[in-house]
mmCIF file of C-alpha atoms in Angstrom:
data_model
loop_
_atom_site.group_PDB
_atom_site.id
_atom_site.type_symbol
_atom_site.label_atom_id
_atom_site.label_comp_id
_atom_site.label_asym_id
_atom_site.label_seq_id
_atom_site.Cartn_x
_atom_site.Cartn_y
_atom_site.Cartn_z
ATOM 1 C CA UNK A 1 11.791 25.568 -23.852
ATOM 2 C CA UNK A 2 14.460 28.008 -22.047
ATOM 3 C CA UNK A 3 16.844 27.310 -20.053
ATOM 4 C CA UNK A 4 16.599 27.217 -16.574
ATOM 5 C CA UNK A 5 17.583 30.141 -14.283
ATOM 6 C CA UNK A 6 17.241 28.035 -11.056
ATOM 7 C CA UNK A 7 18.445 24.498 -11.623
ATOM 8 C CA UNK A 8 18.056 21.863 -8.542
ATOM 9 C CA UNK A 9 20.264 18.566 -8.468
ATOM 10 C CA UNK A 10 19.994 15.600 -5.690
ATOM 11 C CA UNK A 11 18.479 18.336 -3.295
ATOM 12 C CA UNK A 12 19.244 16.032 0.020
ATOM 13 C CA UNK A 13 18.179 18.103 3.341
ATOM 14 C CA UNK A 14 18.275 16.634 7.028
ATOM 15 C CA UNK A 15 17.781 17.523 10.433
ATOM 16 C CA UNK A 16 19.107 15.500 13.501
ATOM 17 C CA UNK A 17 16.292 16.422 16.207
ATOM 18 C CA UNK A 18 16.667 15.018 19.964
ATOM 19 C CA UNK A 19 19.248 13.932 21.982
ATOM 20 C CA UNK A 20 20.308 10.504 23.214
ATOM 21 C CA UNK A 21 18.088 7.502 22.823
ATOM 22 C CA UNK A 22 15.104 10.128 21.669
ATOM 23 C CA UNK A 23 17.294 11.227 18.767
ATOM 24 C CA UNK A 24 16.359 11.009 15.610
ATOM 25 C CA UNK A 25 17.143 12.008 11.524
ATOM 26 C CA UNK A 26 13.984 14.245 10.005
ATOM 27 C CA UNK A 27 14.080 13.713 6.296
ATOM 28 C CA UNK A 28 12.851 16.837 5.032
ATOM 29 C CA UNK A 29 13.817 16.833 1.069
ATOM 30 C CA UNK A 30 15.224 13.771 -0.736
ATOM 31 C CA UNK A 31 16.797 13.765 -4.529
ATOM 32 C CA UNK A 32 14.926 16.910 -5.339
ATOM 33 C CA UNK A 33 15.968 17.839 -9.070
ATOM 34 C CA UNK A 34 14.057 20.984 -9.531
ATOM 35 C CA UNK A 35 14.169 23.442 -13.111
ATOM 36 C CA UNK A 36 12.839 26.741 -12.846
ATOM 37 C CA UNK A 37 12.339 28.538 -16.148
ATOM 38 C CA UNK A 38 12.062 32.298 -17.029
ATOM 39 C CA UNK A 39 8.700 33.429 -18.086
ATOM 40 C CA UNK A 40 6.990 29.996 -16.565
ATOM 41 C CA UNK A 41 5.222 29.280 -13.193
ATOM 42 C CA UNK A 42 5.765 26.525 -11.530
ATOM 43 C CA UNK A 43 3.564 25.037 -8.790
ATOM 44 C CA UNK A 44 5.327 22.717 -6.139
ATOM 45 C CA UNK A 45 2.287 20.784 -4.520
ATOM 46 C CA UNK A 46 1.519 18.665 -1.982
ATOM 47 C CA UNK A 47 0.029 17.602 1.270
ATOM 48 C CA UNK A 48 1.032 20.033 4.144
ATOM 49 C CA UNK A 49 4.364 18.628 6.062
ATOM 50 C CA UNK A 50 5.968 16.964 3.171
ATOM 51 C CA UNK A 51 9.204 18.932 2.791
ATOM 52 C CA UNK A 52 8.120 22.300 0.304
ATOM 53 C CA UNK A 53 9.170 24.855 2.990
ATOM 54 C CA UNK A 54 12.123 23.154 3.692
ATOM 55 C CA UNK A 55 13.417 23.162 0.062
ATOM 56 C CA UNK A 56 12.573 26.880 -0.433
ATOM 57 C CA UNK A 57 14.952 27.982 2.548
ATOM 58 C CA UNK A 58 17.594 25.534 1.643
ATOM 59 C CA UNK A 59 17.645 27.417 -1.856
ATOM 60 C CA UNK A 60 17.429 30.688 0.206
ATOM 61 C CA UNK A 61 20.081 29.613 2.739
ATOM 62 C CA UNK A 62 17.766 30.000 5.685
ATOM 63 C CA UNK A 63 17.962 27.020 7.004
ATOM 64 C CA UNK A 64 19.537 26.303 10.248
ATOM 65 C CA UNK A 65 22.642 25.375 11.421
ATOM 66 C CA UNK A 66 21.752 22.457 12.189
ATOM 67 C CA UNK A 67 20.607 21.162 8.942
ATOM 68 C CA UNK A 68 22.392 18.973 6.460
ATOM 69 C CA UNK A 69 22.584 19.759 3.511
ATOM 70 C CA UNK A 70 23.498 18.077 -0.200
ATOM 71 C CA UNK A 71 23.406 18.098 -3.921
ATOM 72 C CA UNK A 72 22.894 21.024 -5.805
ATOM 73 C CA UNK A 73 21.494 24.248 -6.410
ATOM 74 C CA UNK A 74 22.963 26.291 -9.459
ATOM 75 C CA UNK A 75 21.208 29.883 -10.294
ATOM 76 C CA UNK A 76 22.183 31.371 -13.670
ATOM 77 C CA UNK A 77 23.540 35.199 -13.263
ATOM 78 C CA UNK A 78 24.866 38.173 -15.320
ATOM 79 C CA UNK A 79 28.209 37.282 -14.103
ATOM 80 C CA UNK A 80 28.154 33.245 -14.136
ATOM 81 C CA UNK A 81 26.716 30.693 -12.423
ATOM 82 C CA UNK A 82 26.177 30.836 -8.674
ATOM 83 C CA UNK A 83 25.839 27.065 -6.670
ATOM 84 C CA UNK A 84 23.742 28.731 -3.903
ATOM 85 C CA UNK A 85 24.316 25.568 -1.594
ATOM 86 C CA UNK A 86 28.008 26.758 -1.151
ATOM 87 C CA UNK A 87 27.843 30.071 -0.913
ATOM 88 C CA UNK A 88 28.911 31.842 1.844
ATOM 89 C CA UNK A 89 26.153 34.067 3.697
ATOM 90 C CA UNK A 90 27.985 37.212 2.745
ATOM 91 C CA UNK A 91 27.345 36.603 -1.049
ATOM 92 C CA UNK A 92 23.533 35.405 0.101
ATOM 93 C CA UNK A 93 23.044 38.424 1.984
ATOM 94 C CA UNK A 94 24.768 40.923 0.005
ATOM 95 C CA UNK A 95 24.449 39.489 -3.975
ATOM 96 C CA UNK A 96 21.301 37.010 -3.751
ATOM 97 C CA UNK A 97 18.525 37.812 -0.837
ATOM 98 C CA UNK A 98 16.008 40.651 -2.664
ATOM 99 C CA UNK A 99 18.542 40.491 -5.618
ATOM 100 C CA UNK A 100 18.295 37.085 -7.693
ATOM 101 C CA UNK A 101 15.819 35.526 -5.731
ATOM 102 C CA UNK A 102 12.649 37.385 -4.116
ATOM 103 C CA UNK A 103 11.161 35.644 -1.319
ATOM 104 C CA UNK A 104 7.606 35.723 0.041
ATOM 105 C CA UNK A 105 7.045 34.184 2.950
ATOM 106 C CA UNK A 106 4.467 32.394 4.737
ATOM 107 C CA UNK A 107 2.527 34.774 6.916
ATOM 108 C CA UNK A 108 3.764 37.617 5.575
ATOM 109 C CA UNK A 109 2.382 40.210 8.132
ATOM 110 C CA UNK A 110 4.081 38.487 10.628
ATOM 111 C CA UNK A 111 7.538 39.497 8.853
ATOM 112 C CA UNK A 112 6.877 43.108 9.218
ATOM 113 C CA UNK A 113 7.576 45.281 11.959
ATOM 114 C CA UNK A 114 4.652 46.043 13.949
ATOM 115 C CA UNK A 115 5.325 49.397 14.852
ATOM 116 C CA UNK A 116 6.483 51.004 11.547
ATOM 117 C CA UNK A 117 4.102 51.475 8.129
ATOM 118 C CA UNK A 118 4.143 49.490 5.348
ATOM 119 C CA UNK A 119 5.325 52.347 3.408
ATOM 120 C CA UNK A 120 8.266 53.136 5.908
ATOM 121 C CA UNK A 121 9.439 49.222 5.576
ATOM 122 C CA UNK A 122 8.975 49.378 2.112
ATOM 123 C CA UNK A 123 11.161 52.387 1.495
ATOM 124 C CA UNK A 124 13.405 51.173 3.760
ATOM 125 C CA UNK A 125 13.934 47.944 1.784
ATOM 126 C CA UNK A 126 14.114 49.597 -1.559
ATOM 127 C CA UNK A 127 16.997 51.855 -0.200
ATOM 128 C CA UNK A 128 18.803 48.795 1.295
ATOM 129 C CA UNK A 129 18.705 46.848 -1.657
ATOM 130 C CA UNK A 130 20.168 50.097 -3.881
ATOM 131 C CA UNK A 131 17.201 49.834 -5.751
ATOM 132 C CA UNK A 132 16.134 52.905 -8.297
ATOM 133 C CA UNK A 133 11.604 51.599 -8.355
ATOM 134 C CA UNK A 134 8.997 54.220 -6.882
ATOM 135 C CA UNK A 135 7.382 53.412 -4.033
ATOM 136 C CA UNK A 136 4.603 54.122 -6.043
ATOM 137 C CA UNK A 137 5.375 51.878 -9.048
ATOM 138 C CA UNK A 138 6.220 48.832 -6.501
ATOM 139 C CA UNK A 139 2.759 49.092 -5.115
ATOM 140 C CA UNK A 140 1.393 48.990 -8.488
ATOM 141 C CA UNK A 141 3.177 46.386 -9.113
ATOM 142 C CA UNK A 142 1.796 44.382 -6.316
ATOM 143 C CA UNK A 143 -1.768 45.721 -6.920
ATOM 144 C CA UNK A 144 -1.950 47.583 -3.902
ATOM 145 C CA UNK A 145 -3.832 50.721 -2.789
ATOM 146 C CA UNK A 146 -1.712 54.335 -1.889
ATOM 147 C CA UNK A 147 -3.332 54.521 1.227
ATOM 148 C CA UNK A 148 -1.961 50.862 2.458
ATOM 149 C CA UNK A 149 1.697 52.957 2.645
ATOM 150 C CA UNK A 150 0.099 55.094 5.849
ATOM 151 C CA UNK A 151 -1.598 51.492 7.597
ATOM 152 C CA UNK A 152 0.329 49.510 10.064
ATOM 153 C CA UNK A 153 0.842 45.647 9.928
ATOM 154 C CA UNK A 154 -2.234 45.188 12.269
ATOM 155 C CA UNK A 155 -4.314 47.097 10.070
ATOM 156 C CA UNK A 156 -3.908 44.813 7.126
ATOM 157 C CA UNK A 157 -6.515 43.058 5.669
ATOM 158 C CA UNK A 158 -4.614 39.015 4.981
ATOM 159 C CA UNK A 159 -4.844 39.817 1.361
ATOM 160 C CA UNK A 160 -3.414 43.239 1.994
ATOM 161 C CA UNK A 161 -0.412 41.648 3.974
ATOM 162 C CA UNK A 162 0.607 38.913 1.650
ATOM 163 C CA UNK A 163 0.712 41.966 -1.256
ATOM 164 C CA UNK A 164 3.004 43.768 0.864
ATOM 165 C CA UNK A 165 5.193 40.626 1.592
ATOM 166 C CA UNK A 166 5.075 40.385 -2.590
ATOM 167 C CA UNK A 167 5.834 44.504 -2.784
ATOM 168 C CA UNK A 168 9.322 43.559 -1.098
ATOM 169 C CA UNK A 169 9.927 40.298 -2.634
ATOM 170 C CA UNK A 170 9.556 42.392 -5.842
ATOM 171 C CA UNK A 171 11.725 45.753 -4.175
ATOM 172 C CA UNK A 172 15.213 44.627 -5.955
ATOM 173 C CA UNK A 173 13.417 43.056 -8.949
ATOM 174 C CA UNK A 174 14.456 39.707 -8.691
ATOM 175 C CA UNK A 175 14.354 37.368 -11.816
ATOM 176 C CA UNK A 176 13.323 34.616 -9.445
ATOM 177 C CA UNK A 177 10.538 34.939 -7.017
ATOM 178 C CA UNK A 178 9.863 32.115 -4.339
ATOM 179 C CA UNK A 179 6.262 32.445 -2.887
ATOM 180 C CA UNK A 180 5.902 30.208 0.088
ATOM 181 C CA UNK A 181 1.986 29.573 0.517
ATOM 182 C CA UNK A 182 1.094 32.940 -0.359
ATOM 183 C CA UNK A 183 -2.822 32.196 -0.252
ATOM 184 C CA UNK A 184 -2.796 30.646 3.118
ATOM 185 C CA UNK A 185 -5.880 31.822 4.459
ATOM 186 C CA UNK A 186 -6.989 33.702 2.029
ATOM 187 C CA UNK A 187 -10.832 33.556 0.847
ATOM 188 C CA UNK A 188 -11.202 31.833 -2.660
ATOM 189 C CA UNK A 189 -11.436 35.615 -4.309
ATOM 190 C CA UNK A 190 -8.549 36.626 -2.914
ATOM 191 C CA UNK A 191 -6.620 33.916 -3.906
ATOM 192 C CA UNK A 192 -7.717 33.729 -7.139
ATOM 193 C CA UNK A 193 -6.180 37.414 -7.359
ATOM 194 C CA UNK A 194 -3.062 36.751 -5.661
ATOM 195 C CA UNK A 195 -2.341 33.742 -8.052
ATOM 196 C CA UNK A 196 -3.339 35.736 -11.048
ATOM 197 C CA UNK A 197 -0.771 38.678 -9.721
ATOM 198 C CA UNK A 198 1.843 35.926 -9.607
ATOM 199 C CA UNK A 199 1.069 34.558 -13.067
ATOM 200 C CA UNK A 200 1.534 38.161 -14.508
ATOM 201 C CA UNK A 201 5.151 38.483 -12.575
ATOM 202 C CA UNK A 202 5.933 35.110 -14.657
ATOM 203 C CA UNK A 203 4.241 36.788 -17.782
ATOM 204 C CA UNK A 204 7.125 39.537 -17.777
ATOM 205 C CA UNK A 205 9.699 37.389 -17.809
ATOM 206 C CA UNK A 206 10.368 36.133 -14.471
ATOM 207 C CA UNK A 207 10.469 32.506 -13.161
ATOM 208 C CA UNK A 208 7.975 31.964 -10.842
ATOM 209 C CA UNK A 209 8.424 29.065 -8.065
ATOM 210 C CA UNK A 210 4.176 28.746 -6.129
ATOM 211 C CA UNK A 211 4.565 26.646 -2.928
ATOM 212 C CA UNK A 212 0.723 25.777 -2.072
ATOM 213 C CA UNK A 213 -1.205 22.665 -1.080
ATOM 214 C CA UNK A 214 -4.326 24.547 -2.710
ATOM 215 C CA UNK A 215 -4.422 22.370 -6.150
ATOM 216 C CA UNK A 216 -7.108 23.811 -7.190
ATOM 217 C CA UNK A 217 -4.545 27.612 -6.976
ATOM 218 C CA UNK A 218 -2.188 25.552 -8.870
ATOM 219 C CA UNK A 219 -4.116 24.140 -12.044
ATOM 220 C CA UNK A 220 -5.305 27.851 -12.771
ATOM 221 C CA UNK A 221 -2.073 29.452 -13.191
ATOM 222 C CA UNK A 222 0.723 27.058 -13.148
ATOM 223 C CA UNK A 223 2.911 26.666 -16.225
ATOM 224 C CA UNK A 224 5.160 23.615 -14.956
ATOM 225 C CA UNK A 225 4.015 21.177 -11.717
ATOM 226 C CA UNK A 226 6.118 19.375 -9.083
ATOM 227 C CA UNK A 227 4.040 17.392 -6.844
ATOM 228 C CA UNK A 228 6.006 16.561 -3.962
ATOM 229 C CA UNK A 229 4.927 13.852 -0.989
ATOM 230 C CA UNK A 230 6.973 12.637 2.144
ATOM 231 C CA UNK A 231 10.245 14.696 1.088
ATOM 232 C CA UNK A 232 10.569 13.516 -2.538
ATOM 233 C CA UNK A 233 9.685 15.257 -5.374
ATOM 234 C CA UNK A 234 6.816 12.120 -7.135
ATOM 235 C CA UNK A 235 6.033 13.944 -10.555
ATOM 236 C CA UNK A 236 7.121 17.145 -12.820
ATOM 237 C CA UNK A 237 6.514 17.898 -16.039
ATOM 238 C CA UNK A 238 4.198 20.785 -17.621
ATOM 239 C CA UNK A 239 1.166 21.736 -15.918
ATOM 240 C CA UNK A 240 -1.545 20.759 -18.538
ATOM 241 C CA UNK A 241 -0.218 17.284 -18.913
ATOM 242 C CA UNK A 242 0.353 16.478 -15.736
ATOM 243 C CA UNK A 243 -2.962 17.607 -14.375
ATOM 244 C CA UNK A 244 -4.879 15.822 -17.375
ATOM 245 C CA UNK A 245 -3.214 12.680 -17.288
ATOM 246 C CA UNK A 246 -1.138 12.121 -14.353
ATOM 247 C CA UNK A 247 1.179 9.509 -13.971
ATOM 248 C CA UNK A 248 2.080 9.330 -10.515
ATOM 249 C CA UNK A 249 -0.913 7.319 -8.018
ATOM 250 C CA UNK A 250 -0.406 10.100 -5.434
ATOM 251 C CA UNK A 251 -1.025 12.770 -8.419
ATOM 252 C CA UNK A 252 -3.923 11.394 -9.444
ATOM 253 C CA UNK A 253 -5.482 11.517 -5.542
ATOM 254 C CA UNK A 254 -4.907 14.693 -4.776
ATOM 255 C CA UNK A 255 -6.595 15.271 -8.183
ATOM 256 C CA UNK A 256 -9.600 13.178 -7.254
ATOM 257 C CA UNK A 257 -9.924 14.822 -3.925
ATOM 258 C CA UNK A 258 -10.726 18.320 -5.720
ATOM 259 C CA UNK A 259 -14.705 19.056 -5.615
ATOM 260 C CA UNK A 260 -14.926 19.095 -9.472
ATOM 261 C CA UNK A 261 -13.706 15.375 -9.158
ATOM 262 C CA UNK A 262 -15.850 13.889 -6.432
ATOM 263 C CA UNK A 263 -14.033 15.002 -3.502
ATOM 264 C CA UNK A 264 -12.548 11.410 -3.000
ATOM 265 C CA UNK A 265 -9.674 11.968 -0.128
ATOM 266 C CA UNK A 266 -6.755 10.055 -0.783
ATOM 267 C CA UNK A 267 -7.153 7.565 2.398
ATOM 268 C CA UNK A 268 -4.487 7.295 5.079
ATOM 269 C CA UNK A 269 -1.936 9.463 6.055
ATOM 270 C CA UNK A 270 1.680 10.466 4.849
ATOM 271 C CA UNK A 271 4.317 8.853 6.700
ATOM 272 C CA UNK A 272 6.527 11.126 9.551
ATOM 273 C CA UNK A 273 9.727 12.544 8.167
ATOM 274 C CA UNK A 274 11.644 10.764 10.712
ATOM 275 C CA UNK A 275 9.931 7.344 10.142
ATOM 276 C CA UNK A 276 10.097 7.042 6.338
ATOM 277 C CA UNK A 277 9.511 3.633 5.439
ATOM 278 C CA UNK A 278 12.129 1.190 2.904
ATOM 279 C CA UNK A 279 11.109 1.860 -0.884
ATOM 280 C CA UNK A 280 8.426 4.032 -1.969
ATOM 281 C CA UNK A 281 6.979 6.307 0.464
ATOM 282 C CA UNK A 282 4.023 6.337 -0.739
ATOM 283 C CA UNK A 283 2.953 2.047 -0.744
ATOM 284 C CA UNK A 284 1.456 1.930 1.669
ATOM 285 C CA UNK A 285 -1.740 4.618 0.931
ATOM 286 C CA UNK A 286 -1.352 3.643 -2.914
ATOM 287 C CA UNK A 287 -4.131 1.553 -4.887
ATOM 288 C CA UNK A 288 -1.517 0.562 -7.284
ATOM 289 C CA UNK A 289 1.131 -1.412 -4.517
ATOM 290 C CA UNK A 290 0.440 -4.700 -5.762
ATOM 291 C CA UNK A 291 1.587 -4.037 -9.228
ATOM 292 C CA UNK A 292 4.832 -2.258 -8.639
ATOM 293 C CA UNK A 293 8.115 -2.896 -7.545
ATOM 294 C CA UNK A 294 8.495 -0.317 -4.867
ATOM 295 C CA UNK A 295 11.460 1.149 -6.956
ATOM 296 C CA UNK A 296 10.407 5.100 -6.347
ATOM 297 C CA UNK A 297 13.758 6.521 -8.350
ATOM 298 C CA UNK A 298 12.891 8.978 -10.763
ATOM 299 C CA UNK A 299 12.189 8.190 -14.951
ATOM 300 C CA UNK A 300 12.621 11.260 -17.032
ATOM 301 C CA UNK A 301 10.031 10.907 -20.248
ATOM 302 C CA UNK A 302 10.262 13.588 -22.162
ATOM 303 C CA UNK A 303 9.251 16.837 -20.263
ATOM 304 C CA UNK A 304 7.939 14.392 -17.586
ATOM 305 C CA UNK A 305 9.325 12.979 -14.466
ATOM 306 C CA UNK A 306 7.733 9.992 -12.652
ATOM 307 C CA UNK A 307 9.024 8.696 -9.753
ATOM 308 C CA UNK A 308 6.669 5.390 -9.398
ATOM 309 C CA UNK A 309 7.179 1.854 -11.052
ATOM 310 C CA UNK A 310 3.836 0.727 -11.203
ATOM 311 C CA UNK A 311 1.541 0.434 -14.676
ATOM 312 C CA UNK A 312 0.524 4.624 -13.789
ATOM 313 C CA UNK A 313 1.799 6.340 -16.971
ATOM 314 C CA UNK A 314 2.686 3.232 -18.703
#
């Protein structure tokens, strides 16, 4: 297997919400260790809340101020590593952002300015960024029509808007390209062609990081998996294993809950951020509590990472 491009260490992010006796600590990502791969997709999953926004904007250094921040975030370069965590927001800005790491966002229409065309916002970016691509080959690229260059935001179709959002992610050709729920609210077709778009971007050579809660999006196209629940990052590994035989009790759920598997919910609800309970998150919604130890620190097996004590995997 390559090496990584995008490697994640101890990814520790906080936010102290509130003030006085209503103040409180919001645990959004905790130990994240995170390999992204040239040429590979990987799908970070998991129920809506849990931390996977959080951990794309600390690697994007779009997080706020008043965030805290630890561990690790190194990103492989032509001219050495970069630890993205430290970096001031002049080398983000001017070095990184469009660069090294593409970014679609979530809701990408609403990221584009309602009174210019796409293809004015598009240009615009690919001059900013110093970038030599057509117009015309960066559409293609993002399997989008001519005629969306003349259309304002508000004439967008949603899968229209979330290809433009990819068209600029793409603008300065990024070897790294974060999509943050990029199917949100798309109809099944449509995402099945935005996923498929994104799968070819890791097919050239690019490594491909898919934020979704849509497991179904990730077992088509995803290369590598990191399920994620309640901040922590529960299970990794390659795509195919992981979906066939998972390891982690909170894996296999989500798996059950698809409509190919019964549609069996996984019952109860994932803990608040700010009220994360002692030991494994995940006890108290997991069928497996009685056999464990509530140790949830993370066993590397092979390819594989577990983060769950109990006989799962064993």
């Amino acid at each position: 297997m390559s090496a990584p491009v995008l490697s994640v260490r101890g990814l520790d992010v906080a936010f102290r919400v509130g003030r006085g006796a209503r103040a409180r600590t919001v645990r959004a990502v905790t130990g994240a260790d995170l390999d992204l791969r040239p040429g590979r997709l990987t799908a970070l999953v998991g129920e809506s809340g849990c931390g996977k926004s959080v951990l794309t904007e600390a690697l994007t250094g779009l997080l706020p101020a008043t965030a805290a921040v630890r561990g690790s975030a190194t990103l492989s370069t032509p001219d050495g590593d970069l630890e993205l965590l430290d970096a001031p927001e002049s080398d983000l800005r001017d070095r990184v952002r469009g660069r090294l790491l593409g970014l679609v966002p979530q809701s990408a229409a609403t990221h584009l300015t309602p009174t210019r065309t796409v293809g004015a916002q598009l240009r615009e970016t690919l001059a900013r960024l110093g970038a030599g691509i057509p117009v015309a080959e960066l559409m293609e690229r993002a399997a989008l029509p001519r005629h969306v260059l003349e259309l304002y935001p508000h004439e967008l179709s949603g899968g229209q808007a979330q290809r433009a959002g990819l068209a600029a992610a793409l603008a300065g050709d990024p070897p790294v390209l974060l999509a943050d729920e990029p199917t949100a609210g798309l109809d099944r077709p449509l995402v099945e062609h935005v996923t498929a778009l994104l799968a070819g971007l890791a097919d050239e050579g690019r490594a491909v990081l898919l934020i979704t809660h849509d497991l179904r999006a990730a077992r088509d196209v995803a290369d590598d998996v990191a399920v994620m629940y309640a901040s922590r990052l529960v299970e990794t590994g390659p795509a195919t294993e992981v979906f066939t035989g998972p390891w982690h009790p909170y894996t296999a759920g989500l798996l059950g809950a698809l409509p190919d598997a019964g549609f069996t919910p996984v019952p109860g609800h994932p803990p608040e951020l700010s009220a994360l309970p002692p030991g494994c998150p995940f006890a108290p919604r997991c069928p497996e509590r009685e056999s464990c130890s509530g140790d949830p620190e993370p066993v590397r097996h092979g390819d594989r990472t577990v983060s769950c004590s109990g006989p799962v995997g064993s």
